[in-house]
JSON list of C-alpha atoms in Angstrom, two decimals:
[
{"chain": "A", "resi": 1, "resn": "UNK", "atom": "CA", "xyz": [111.00, 100.50, 73.87]},
{"chain": "A", "resi": 2, "resn": "UNK", "atom": "CA", "xyz": [108.77, 98.23, 75.90]},
{"chain": "A", "resi": 3, "resn": "UNK", "atom": "CA", "xyz": [105.10, 99.03, 75.36]},
{"chain": "A", "resi": 4, "resn": "UNK", "atom": "CA", "xyz": [101.73, 97.94, 76.70]},
{"chain": "A", "resi": 5, "resn": "UNK", "atom": "CA", "xyz": [98.86, 98.51, 74.30]},
{"chain": "A", "resi": 6, "resn": "UNK", "atom": "CA", "xyz": [95.21, 98.40, 75.22]},
{"chain": "A", "resi": 7, "resn": "UNK", "atom": "CA", "xyz": [92.08, 98.22, 73.09]},
{"chain": "A", "resi": 8, "resn": "UNK", "atom": "CA", "xyz": [89.51, 99.54, 72.67]},
{"chain": "A", "resi": 9, "resn": "UNK", "atom": "CA", "xyz": [90.10, 103.12, 73.75]},
{"chain": "A", "resi": 10, "resn": "UNK", "atom": "CA", "xyz": [86.39, 103.61, 74.52]},
{"chain": "A", "resi": 11, "resn": "UNK", "atom": "CA", "xyz": [83.39, 101.32, 74.87]},
{"chain": "A", "resi": 12, "resn": "UNK", "atom": "CA", "xyz": [79.75, 102.30, 75.23]},
{"chain": "A", "resi": 13, "resn": "UNK", "atom": "CA", "xyz": [77.44, 99.54, 76.45]},
{"chain": "A", "resi": 14, "resn": "UNK", "atom": "CA", "xyz": [73.86, 99.22, 77.57]},
{"chain": "A", "resi": 15, "resn": "UNK", "atom": "CA", "xyz": [73.49, 98.14, 81.17]},
{"chain": "A", "resi": 16, "resn": "UNK", "atom": "CA", "xyz": [73.39, 94.37, 81.27]},
{"chain": "A", "resi": 17, "resn": "UNK", "atom": "CA", "xyz": [75.64, 93.88, 78.25]},
{"chain": "A", "resi": 18, "resn": "UNK", "atom": "CA", "xyz": [79.07, 92.31, 78.55]},
{"chain": "A", "resi": 19, "resn": "UNK", "atom": "CA", "xyz": [82.34, 94.19, 78.12]},
{"chain": "A", "resi": 20, "resn": "UNK", "atom": "CA", "xyz": [85.89, 93.12, 77.33]},
{"chain": "A", "resi": 21, "resn": "UNK", "atom": "CA", "xyz": [89.14, 95.05, 77.19]},
{"chain": "A", "resi": 22, "resn": "UNK", "atom": "CA", "xyz": [92.36, 93.60, 75.79]},
{"chain": "A", "resi": 23, "resn": "UNK", "atom": "CA", "xyz": [95.94, 94.25, 76.69]},
{"chain": "A", "resi": 24, "resn": "UNK", "atom": "CA", "xyz": [99.04, 93.38, 74.65]},
{"chain": "A", "resi": 25, "resn": "UNK", "atom": "CA", "xyz": [102.66, 93.74, 75.68]},
{"chain": "A", "resi": 26, "resn": "UNK", "atom": "CA", "xyz": [105.62, 94.04, 73.34]},
{"chain": "A", "resi": 27, "resn": "UNK", "atom": "CA", "xyz": [107.62, 91.82, 75.73]},
{"chain": "A", "resi": 28, "resn": "UNK", "atom": "CA", "xyz": [106.95, 88.86, 78.01]},
{"chain": "A", "resi": 29, "resn": "UNK", "atom": "CA", "xyz": [105.76, 90.04, 81.41]},
{"chain": "A", "resi": 30, "resn": "UNK", "atom": "CA", "xyz": [106.53, 88.56, 84.81]},
{"chain": "A", "resi": 31, "resn": "UNK", "atom": "CA", "xyz": [103.07, 89.67, 85.91]},
{"chain": "A", "resi": 32, "resn": "UNK", "atom": "CA", "xyz": [100.20, 91.80, 84.74]},
{"chain": "A", "resi": 33, "resn": "UNK", "atom": "CA", "xyz": [98.10, 94.10, 86.88]},
{"chain": "A", "resi": 34, "resn": "UNK", "atom": "CA", "xyz": [94.68, 95.61, 86.34]},
{"chain": "A", "resi": 35, "resn": "UNK", "atom": "CA", "xyz": [93.45, 98.89, 87.79]},
{"chain": "A", "resi": 36, "resn": "UNK", "atom": "CA", "xyz": [90.14, 100.75, 87.74]},
{"chain": "A", "resi": 37, "resn": "UNK", "atom": "CA", "xyz": [89.80, 104.51, 87.85]},
{"chain": "A", "resi": 38, "resn": "UNK", "atom": "CA", "xyz": [86.39, 106.01, 88.47]},
{"chain": "A", "resi": 39, "resn": "UNK", "atom": "CA", "xyz": [85.72, 109.42, 86.89]},
{"chain": "A", "resi": 40, "resn": "UNK", "atom": "CA", "xyz": [87.44, 112.05, 89.02]},
{"chain": "A", "resi": 41, "resn": "UNK", "atom": "CA", "xyz": [89.13, 109.39, 91.13]},
{"chain": "A", "resi": 42, "resn": "UNK", "atom": "CA", "xyz": [92.46, 107.67, 91.37]},
{"chain": "A", "resi": 43, "resn": "UNK", "atom": "CA", "xyz": [93.54, 104.30, 89.97]},
{"chain": "A", "resi": 44, "resn": "UNK", "atom": "CA", "xyz": [92.67, 101.43, 92.28]},
{"chain": "A", "resi": 45, "resn": "UNK", "atom": "CA", "xyz": [94.44, 98.09, 92.07]},
{"chain": "A", "resi": 46, "resn": "UNK", "atom": "CA", "xyz": [92.09, 95.25, 91.12]},
{"chain": "A", "resi": 47, "resn": "UNK", "atom": "CA", "xyz": [94.22, 92.17, 90.62]},
{"chain": "A", "resi": 48, "resn": "UNK", "atom": "CA", "xyz": [97.59, 90.76, 89.64]},
{"chain": "A", "resi": 49, "resn": "UNK", "atom": "CA", "xyz": [98.10, 87.70, 87.44]},
{"chain": "A", "resi": 50, "resn": "UNK", "atom": "CA", "xyz": [101.41, 85.87, 87.51]},
{"chain": "A", "resi": 51, "resn": "UNK", "atom": "CA", "xyz": [101.11, 82.45, 85.91]},
{"chain": "A", "resi": 52, "resn": "UNK", "atom": "CA", "xyz": [100.89, 81.61, 82.22]},
{"chain": "A", "resi": 53, "resn": "UNK", "atom": "CA", "xyz": [97.26, 80.91, 81.27]},
{"chain": "A", "resi": 54, "resn": "UNK", "atom": "CA", "xyz": [95.98, 82.09, 84.65]},
{"chain": "A", "resi": 55, "resn": "UNK", "atom": "CA", "xyz": [92.31, 82.94, 85.01]},
{"chain": "A", "resi": 56, "resn": "UNK", "atom": "CA", "xyz": [90.93, 84.75, 88.05]},
{"chain": "A", "resi": 57, "resn": "UNK", "atom": "CA", "xyz": [87.43, 85.90, 88.85]},
{"chain": "A", "resi": 58, "resn": "UNK", "atom": "CA", "xyz": [86.11, 88.66, 91.04]},
{"chain": "A", "resi": 59, "resn": "UNK", "atom": "CA", "xyz": [82.32, 88.48, 91.04]},
{"chain": "A", "resi": 60, "resn": "UNK", "atom": "CA", "xyz": [81.34, 89.60, 87.51]},
{"chain": "A", "resi": 61, "resn": "UNK", "atom": "CA", "xyz": [84.93, 90.34, 86.46]},
{"chain": "A", "resi": 62, "resn": "UNK", "atom": "CA", "xyz": [87.09, 87.67, 84.79]},
{"chain": "A", "resi": 63, "resn": "UNK", "atom": "CA", "xyz": [90.79, 88.27, 84.22]},
{"chain": "A", "resi": 64, "resn": "UNK", "atom": "CA", "xyz": [92.98, 86.17, 81.94]},
{"chain": "A", "resi": 65, "resn": "UNK", "atom": "CA", "xyz": [96.73, 86.06, 81.37]},
{"chain": "A", "resi": 66, "resn": "UNK", "atom": "CA", "xyz": [97.84, 84.61, 78.06]},
{"chain": "A", "resi": 67, "resn": "UNK", "atom": "CA", "xyz": [99.92, 81.48, 77.66]},
{"chain": "A", "resi": 68, "resn": "UNK", "atom": "CA", "xyz": [102.86, 83.48, 76.34]},
{"chain": "A", "resi": 69, "resn": "UNK", "atom": "CA", "xyz": [102.48, 86.03, 79.17]},
{"chain": "A", "resi": 70, "resn": "UNK", "atom": "CA", "xyz": [102.27, 88.84, 76.62]},
{"chain": "A", "resi": 71, "resn": "UNK", "atom": "CA", "xyz": [98.54, 89.48, 76.59]},
{"chain": "A", "resi": 72, "resn": "UNK", "atom": "CA", "xyz": [95.67, 89.73, 78.99]},
{"chain": "A", "resi": 73, "resn": "UNK", "atom": "CA", "xyz": [91.98, 90.49, 79.06]},
{"chain": "A", "resi": 74, "resn": "UNK", "atom": "CA", "xyz": [89.36, 91.75, 81.45]},
{"chain": "A", "resi": 75, "resn": "UNK", "atom": "CA", "xyz": [85.78, 90.66, 80.87]},
{"chain": "A", "resi": 76, "resn": "UNK", "atom": "CA", "xyz": [82.81, 92.09, 82.74]},
{"chain": "A", "resi": 77, "resn": "UNK", "atom": "CA", "xyz": [79.58, 90.11, 82.61]},
{"chain": "A", "resi": 78, "resn": "UNK", "atom": "CA", "xyz": [76.27, 91.99, 82.72]},
{"chain": "A", "resi": 79, "resn": "UNK", "atom": "CA", "xyz": [77.66, 95.48, 83.23]},
{"chain": "A", "resi": 80, "resn": "UNK", "atom": "CA", "xyz": [76.18, 97.79, 85.83]},
{"chain": "A", "resi": 81, "resn": "UNK", "atom": "CA", "xyz": [76.37, 101.57, 86.11]},
{"chain": "A", "resi": 82, "resn": "UNK", "atom": "CA", "xyz": [78.86, 101.10, 88.95]},
{"chain": "A", "resi": 83, "resn": "UNK", "atom": "CA", "xyz": [81.31, 99.61, 86.42]},
{"chain": "A", "resi": 84, "resn": "UNK", "atom": "CA", "xyz": [81.75, 103.01, 84.74]},
{"chain": "A", "resi": 85, "resn": "UNK", "atom": "CA", "xyz": [85.36, 104.18, 84.65]},
{"chain": "A", "resi": 86, "resn": "UNK", "atom": "CA", "xyz": [88.68, 103.57, 82.97]},
{"chain": "A", "resi": 87, "resn": "UNK", "atom": "CA", "xyz": [90.36, 100.19, 83.18]},
{"chain": "A", "resi": 88, "resn": "UNK", "atom": "CA", "xyz": [94.14, 100.07, 82.91]},
{"chain": "A", "resi": 89, "resn": "UNK", "atom": "CA", "xyz": [96.42, 97.12, 82.49]},
{"chain": "A", "resi": 90, "resn": "UNK", "atom": "CA", "xyz": [100.04, 97.41, 83.55]},
{"chain": "A", "resi": 91, "resn": "UNK", "atom": "CA", "xyz": [103.18, 95.34, 83.59]},
{"chain": "A", "resi": 92, "resn": "UNK", "atom": "CA", "xyz": [106.62, 95.68, 85.14]},
{"chain": "A", "resi": 93, "resn": "UNK", "atom": "CA", "xyz": [109.34, 97.12, 82.94]},
{"chain": "A", "resi": 94, "resn": "UNK", "atom": "CA", "xyz": [111.99, 94.50, 82.32]},
{"chain": "A", "resi": 95, "resn": "UNK", "atom": "CA", "xyz": [114.97, 94.81, 84.58]},
{"chain": "A", "resi": 96, "resn": "UNK", "atom": "CA", "xyz": [113.77, 97.63, 86.78]},
{"chain": "A", "resi": 97, "resn": "UNK", "atom": "CA", "xyz": [111.27, 98.98, 89.23]},
{"chain": "A", "resi": 98, "resn": "UNK", "atom": "CA", "xyz": [109.02, 100.84, 86.83]},
{"chain": "A", "resi": 99, "resn": "UNK", "atom": "CA", "xyz": [105.54, 99.84, 85.72]},
{"chain": "A", "resi": 100, "resn": "UNK", "atom": "CA", "xyz": [104.35, 100.34, 82.17]},
{"chain": "A", "resi": 101, "resn": "UNK", "atom": "CA", "xyz": [100.67, 101.28, 81.99]},
{"chain": "A", "resi": 102, "resn": "UNK", "atom": "CA", "xyz": [98.41, 100.81, 79.02]},
{"chain": "A", "resi": 103, "resn": "UNK", "atom": "CA", "xyz": [96.48, 103.86, 77.86]},
{"chain": "A", "resi": 104, "resn": "UNK", "atom": "CA", "xyz": [93.30, 102.47, 79.39]},
{"chain": "A", "resi": 105, "resn": "UNK", "atom": "CA", "xyz": [89.82, 101.60, 78.16]},
{"chain": "A", "resi": 106, "resn": "UNK", "atom": "CA", "xyz": [87.09, 103.96, 79.20]},
{"chain": "A", "resi": 107, "resn": "UNK", "atom": "CA", "xyz": [83.77, 102.21, 79.83]},
{"chain": "A", "resi": 108, "resn": "UNK", "atom": "CA", "xyz": [80.48, 104.04, 79.56]},
{"chain": "A", "resi": 109, "resn": "UNK", "atom": "CA", "xyz": [77.33, 102.25, 80.75]},
{"chain": "A", "resi": 110, "resn": "UNK", "atom": "CA", "xyz": [73.90, 103.48, 79.75]},
{"chain": "A", "resi": 111, "resn": "UNK", "atom": "CA", "xyz": [71.10, 102.64, 82.15]},
{"chain": "B", "resi": 1, "resn": "UNK", "atom": "CA", "xyz": [95.93, 102.96, 108.06]},
{"chain": "B", "resi": 2, "resn": "UNK", "atom": "CA", "xyz": [95.60, 105.88, 105.62]},
{"chain": "B", "resi": 3, "resn": "UNK", "atom": "CA", "xyz": [97.45, 104.28, 102.68]},
{"chain": "B", "resi": 4, "resn": "UNK", "atom": "CA", "xyz": [98.90, 106.96, 100.40]},
{"chain": "B", "resi": 5, "resn": "UNK", "atom": "CA", "xyz": [98.13, 110.58, 101.19]},
{"chain": "B", "resi": 6, "resn": "UNK", "atom": "CA", "xyz": [98.84, 113.64, 99.05]},
{"chain": "B", "resi": 7, "resn": "UNK", "atom": "CA", "xyz": [98.74, 117.35, 99.74]},
{"chain": "B", "resi": 8, "resn": "UNK", "atom": "CA", "xyz": [97.42, 119.65, 98.52]},
{"chain": "B", "resi": 9, "resn": "UNK", "atom": "CA", "xyz": [94.29, 118.31, 96.78]},
{"chain": "B", "resi": 10, "resn": "UNK", "atom": "CA", "xyz": [93.99, 121.36, 94.52]},
{"chain": "B", "resi": 11, "resn": "UNK", "atom": "CA", "xyz": [96.40, 124.13, 93.55]},
{"chain": "B", "resi": 12, "resn": "UNK", "atom": "CA", "xyz": [96.38, 127.06, 91.16]},
{"chain": "B", "resi": 13, "resn": "UNK", "atom": "CA", "xyz": [99.73, 128.60, 90.25]},
{"chain": "B", "resi": 14, "resn": "UNK", "atom": "CA", "xyz": [100.80, 131.44, 88.05]},
{"chain": "B", "resi": 15, "resn": "UNK", "atom": "CA", "xyz": [103.45, 130.80, 85.40]},
{"chain": "B", "resi": 16, "resn": "UNK", "atom": "CA", "xyz": [106.89, 130.92, 86.98]},
{"chain": "B", "resi": 17, "resn": "UNK", "atom": "CA", "xyz": [105.78, 130.13, 90.53]},
{"chain": "B", "resi": 18, "resn": "UNK", "atom": "CA", "xyz": [107.18, 127.16, 92.37]},
{"chain": "B", "resi": 19, "resn": "UNK", "atom": "CA", "xyz": [105.57, 124.60, 94.61]},
{"chain": "B", "resi": 20, "resn": "UNK", "atom": "CA", "xyz": [106.13, 121.22, 96.23]},
{"chain": "B", "resi": 21, "resn": "UNK", "atom": "CA", "xyz": [103.63, 118.38, 96.15]},
{"chain": "B", "resi": 22, "resn": "UNK", "atom": "CA", "xyz": [103.82, 116.15, 99.20]},
{"chain": "B", "resi": 23, "resn": "UNK", "atom": "CA", "xyz": [103.22, 112.40, 99.34]},
{"chain": "B", "resi": 24, "resn": "UNK", "atom": "CA", "xyz": [103.38, 110.00, 102.26]},
{"chain": "B", "resi": 25, "resn": "UNK", "atom": "CA", "xyz": [102.60, 106.30, 102.64]},
{"chain": "B", "resi": 26, "resn": "UNK", "atom": "CA", "xyz": [102.13, 104.26, 105.80]},
{"chain": "B", "resi": 27, "resn": "UNK", "atom": "CA", "xyz": [102.36, 100.78, 104.28]},
{"chain": "B", "resi": 28, "resn": "UNK", "atom": "CA", "xyz": [106.15, 100.45, 104.74]},
{"chain": "B", "resi": 29, "resn": "UNK", "atom": "CA", "xyz": [106.58, 100.21, 100.96]},
{"chain": "B", "resi": 30, "resn": "UNK", "atom": "CA", "xyz": [110.09, 100.60, 99.61]},
{"chain": "B", "resi": 31, "resn": "UNK", "atom": "CA", "xyz": [109.26, 102.11, 96.19]},
{"chain": "B", "resi": 32, "resn": "UNK", "atom": "CA", "xyz": [107.39, 105.31, 95.40]},
{"chain": "B", "resi": 33, "resn": "UNK", "atom": "CA", "xyz": [106.35, 106.98, 92.16]},
{"chain": "B", "resi": 34, "resn": "UNK", "atom": "CA", "xyz": [105.06, 110.25, 90.76]},
{"chain": "B", "resi": 35, "resn": "UNK", "atom": "CA", "xyz": [102.77, 110.19, 87.72]},
{"chain": "B", "resi": 36, "resn": "UNK", "atom": "CA", "xyz": [100.90, 112.84, 85.81]},
{"chain": "B", "resi": 37, "resn": "UNK", "atom": "CA", "xyz": [97.60, 112.28, 84.05]},
{"chain": "B", "resi": 38, "resn": "UNK", "atom": "CA", "xyz": [96.31, 114.74, 81.49]},
{"chain": "B", "resi": 39, "resn": "UNK", "atom": "CA", "xyz": [92.58, 114.84, 80.63]},
{"chain": "B", "resi": 40, "resn": "UNK", "atom": "CA", "xyz": [91.45, 111.64, 78.91]},
{"chain": "B", "resi": 41, "resn": "UNK", "atom": "CA", "xyz": [94.99, 110.28, 78.95]},
{"chain": "B", "resi": 42, "resn": "UNK", "atom": "CA", "xyz": [96.86, 107.52, 80.66]},
{"chain": "B", "resi": 43, "resn": "UNK", "atom": "CA", "xyz": [99.51, 107.74, 83.34]},
{"chain": "B", "resi": 44, "resn": "UNK", "atom": "CA", "xyz": [102.97, 109.07, 82.57]},
{"chain": "B", "resi": 45, "resn": "UNK", "atom": "CA", "xyz": [105.82, 108.45, 84.99]},
{"chain": "B", "resi": 46, "resn": "UNK", "atom": "CA", "xyz": [107.68, 111.57, 86.08]},
{"chain": "B", "resi": 47, "resn": "UNK", "atom": "CA", "xyz": [110.14, 110.22, 88.65]},
{"chain": "B", "resi": 48, "resn": "UNK", "atom": "CA", "xyz": [110.40, 107.22, 90.89]},
{"chain": "B", "resi": 49, "resn": "UNK", "atom": "CA", "xyz": [112.32, 106.05, 93.91]},
{"chain": "B", "resi": 50, "resn": "UNK", "atom": "CA", "xyz": [113.04, 102.33, 93.98]},
{"chain": "B", "resi": 51, "resn": "UNK", "atom": "CA", "xyz": [114.20, 102.52, 97.58]},
{"chain": "B", "resi": 52, "resn": "UNK", "atom": "CA", "xyz": [115.03, 105.06, 100.25]},
{"chain": "B", "resi": 53, "resn": "UNK", "atom": "CA", "xyz": [118.00, 107.15, 99.15]},
{"chain": "B", "resi": 54, "resn": "UNK", "atom": "CA", "xyz": [117.57, 106.60, 95.40]},
{"chain": "B", "resi": 55, "resn": "UNK", "atom": "CA", "xyz": [115.63, 108.47, 92.73]},
{"chain": "B", "resi": 56, "resn": "UNK", "atom": "CA", "xyz": [115.44, 108.01, 88.96]},
{"chain": "B", "resi": 57, "resn": "UNK", "atom": "CA", "xyz": [113.86, 109.75, 86.00]},
{"chain": "B", "resi": 58, "resn": "UNK", "atom": "CA", "xyz": [110.74, 108.44, 84.33]},
{"chain": "B", "resi": 59, "resn": "UNK", "atom": "CA", "xyz": [109.31, 109.34, 80.92]},
{"chain": "B", "resi": 60, "resn": "UNK", "atom": "CA", "xyz": [108.62, 113.04, 81.52]},
{"chain": "B", "resi": 61, "resn": "UNK", "atom": "CA", "xyz": [111.06, 114.41, 84.15]},
{"chain": "B", "resi": 62, "resn": "UNK", "atom": "CA", "xyz": [111.78, 117.83, 82.62]},
{"chain": "B", "resi": 63, "resn": "UNK", "atom": "CA", "xyz": [110.66, 120.71, 84.83]},
{"chain": "B", "resi": 64, "resn": "UNK", "atom": "CA", "xyz": [110.44, 118.58, 87.97]},
{"chain": "B", "resi": 65, "resn": "UNK", "atom": "CA", "xyz": [112.63, 117.53, 90.86]},
{"chain": "B", "resi": 66, "resn": "UNK", "atom": "CA", "xyz": [112.01, 114.98, 93.58]},
{"chain": "B", "resi": 67, "resn": "UNK", "atom": "CA", "xyz": [113.20, 114.21, 97.08]},
{"chain": "B", "resi": 68, "resn": "UNK", "atom": "CA", "xyz": [112.84, 110.91, 98.90]},
{"chain": "B", "resi": 69, "resn": "UNK", "atom": "CA", "xyz": [112.87, 112.39, 102.37]},
{"chain": "B", "resi": 70, "resn": "UNK", "atom": "CA", "xyz": [112.65, 109.04, 104.16]},
{"chain": "B", "resi": 71, "resn": "UNK", "atom": "CA", "xyz": [110.97, 105.71, 103.56]},
{"chain": "B", "resi": 72, "resn": "UNK", "atom": "CA", "xyz": [107.51, 107.22, 104.03]},
{"chain": "B", "resi": 73, "resn": "UNK", "atom": "CA", "xyz": [107.74, 110.48, 102.11]},
{"chain": "B", "resi": 74, "resn": "UNK", "atom": "CA", "xyz": [108.42, 111.37, 98.47]},
{"chain": "B", "resi": 75, "resn": "UNK", "atom": "CA", "xyz": [107.96, 114.97, 97.33]},
{"chain": "B", "resi": 76, "resn": "UNK", "atom": "CA", "xyz": [107.71, 116.47, 93.84]},
{"chain": "B", "resi": 77, "resn": "UNK", "atom": "CA", "xyz": [108.86, 120.02, 93.17]},
{"chain": "B", "resi": 78, "resn": "UNK", "atom": "CA", "xyz": [107.99, 122.31, 90.30]},
{"chain": "B", "resi": 79, "resn": "UNK", "atom": "CA", "xyz": [110.69, 124.99, 90.24]},
{"chain": "B", "resi": 80, "resn": "UNK", "atom": "CA", "xyz": [109.11, 127.30, 87.65]},
{"chain": "B", "resi": 81, "resn": "UNK", "atom": "CA", "xyz": [105.60, 126.22, 86.74]},
{"chain": "B", "resi": 82, "resn": "UNK", "atom": "CA", "xyz": [104.44, 126.33, 83.12]},
{"chain": "B", "resi": 83, "resn": "UNK", "atom": "CA", "xyz": [100.92, 125.97, 81.67]},
{"chain": "B", "resi": 84, "resn": "UNK", "atom": "CA", "xyz": [102.02, 122.64, 80.14]},
{"chain": "B", "resi": 85, "resn": "UNK", "atom": "CA", "xyz": [102.30, 121.30, 83.69]},
{"chain": "B", "resi": 86, "resn": "UNK", "atom": "CA", "xyz": [98.58, 121.67, 84.25]},
{"chain": "B", "resi": 87, "resn": "UNK", "atom": "CA", "xyz": [97.57, 118.13, 85.12]},
{"chain": "B", "resi": 88, "resn": "UNK", "atom": "CA", "xyz": [96.51, 115.75, 87.83]},
{"chain": "B", "resi": 89, "resn": "UNK", "atom": "CA", "xyz": [99.46, 114.39, 89.77]},
{"chain": "B", "resi": 90, "resn": "UNK", "atom": "CA", "xyz": [99.32, 110.99, 91.44]},
{"chain": "B", "resi": 91, "resn": "UNK", "atom": "CA", "xyz": [101.74, 109.52, 93.90]},
{"chain": "B", "resi": 92, "resn": "UNK", "atom": "CA", "xyz": [101.92, 105.75, 94.23]},
{"chain": "B", "resi": 93, "resn": "UNK", "atom": "CA", "xyz": [103.82, 103.20, 96.27]},
{"chain": "B", "resi": 94, "resn": "UNK", "atom": "CA", "xyz": [104.58, 99.50, 96.04]},
{"chain": "B", "resi": 95, "resn": "UNK", "atom": "CA", "xyz": [106.54, 96.90, 97.92]},
{"chain": "B", "resi": 96, "resn": "UNK", "atom": "CA", "xyz": [108.68, 95.63, 95.00]},
{"chain": "B", "resi": 97, "resn": "UNK", "atom": "CA", "xyz": [109.73, 92.20, 96.27]},
{"chain": "B", "resi": 98, "resn": "UNK", "atom": "CA", "xyz": [112.73, 91.76, 94.01]},
{"chain": "B", "resi": 99, "resn": "UNK", "atom": "CA", "xyz": [110.82, 90.47, 90.98]},
{"chain": "B", "resi": 100, "resn": "UNK", "atom": "CA", "xyz": [110.12, 93.90, 89.55]},
{"chain": "B", "resi": 101, "resn": "UNK", "atom": "CA", "xyz": [107.30, 96.31, 90.12]},
{"chain": "B", "resi": 102, "resn": "UNK", "atom": "CA", "xyz": [104.31, 94.88, 91.94]},
{"chain": "B", "resi": 103, "resn": "UNK", "atom": "CA", "xyz": [100.84, 96.25, 92.49]},
{"chain": "B", "resi": 104, "resn": "UNK", "atom": "CA", "xyz": [100.78, 99.97, 93.12]},
{"chain": "B", "resi": 105, "resn": "UNK", "atom": "CA", "xyz": [98.66, 101.90, 95.58]},
{"chain": "B", "resi": 106, "resn": "UNK", "atom": "CA", "xyz": [97.74, 105.40, 94.52]},
{"chain": "B", "resi": 107, "resn": "UNK", "atom": "CA", "xyz": [97.03, 108.55, 96.45]},
{"chain": "B", "resi": 108, "resn": "UNK", "atom": "CA", "xyz": [93.92, 110.66, 95.74]},
{"chain": "B", "resi": 109, "resn": "UNK", "atom": "CA", "xyz": [95.82, 113.06, 93.46]},
{"chain": "B", "resi": 110, "resn": "UNK", "atom": "CA", "xyz": [96.63, 116.76, 93.28]},
{"chain": "B", "resi": 111, "resn": "UNK", "atom": "CA", "xyz": [94.77, 118.78, 90.67]},
{"chain": "B", "resi": 112, "resn": "UNK", "atom": "CA", "xyz": [97.15, 121.50, 89.50]},
{"chain": "B", "resi": 113, "resn": "UNK", "atom": "CA", "xyz": [96.29, 124.38, 87.21]},
{"chain": "B", "resi": 114, "resn": "UNK", "atom": "CA", "xyz": [98.98, 126.74, 85.94]},
{"chain": "B", "resi": 115, "resn": "UNK", "atom": "CA", "xyz": [97.72, 130.00, 84.45]}
]
């Protein structure tokens, strides 16, 4: 079935280092979404990418959608302790109203 | 504008007890979802409602039932709770503008423990 895979599962960084998480879909996606979940919290929508090759920035966060619309990445420049949490990518299931979530990348930031 | 609200926030049940988790959204979204998240794991879809009056099974529907009461409210019922249903339950909603699932807005979650 349709799958969205995310790597790495965990990432430990020193504050100030950069961080990247990668997302790969088994099928072409009409859009890709990114969410952040703080420890003990709920997933919060960050951004949606729709166009092939699209790049969007939110302050220190850079999101990319691949040319084939099957992969995506989230890059954080100069991590801060406030970036701690789990980052999920997600894409719509083909032909329906469901969303397929990746397993998430948990980011740990050491001050 | 409260977004997505869920009640209760916490619940402890004994095996075999039943309960209903409530979810409401005030964003006029047409689609609503129930997910469960086990410790250190991702989100697994239990049931969803693409629009008022319809419900469909997700990946892990066994042991659960849902009701889309109206456009705002979507409840999840555990008829006979089991320890394997210990989890955090999230409700979410989205507008779904014809092109498939769009960005989802999540409630704060219900932390359920079944002993």
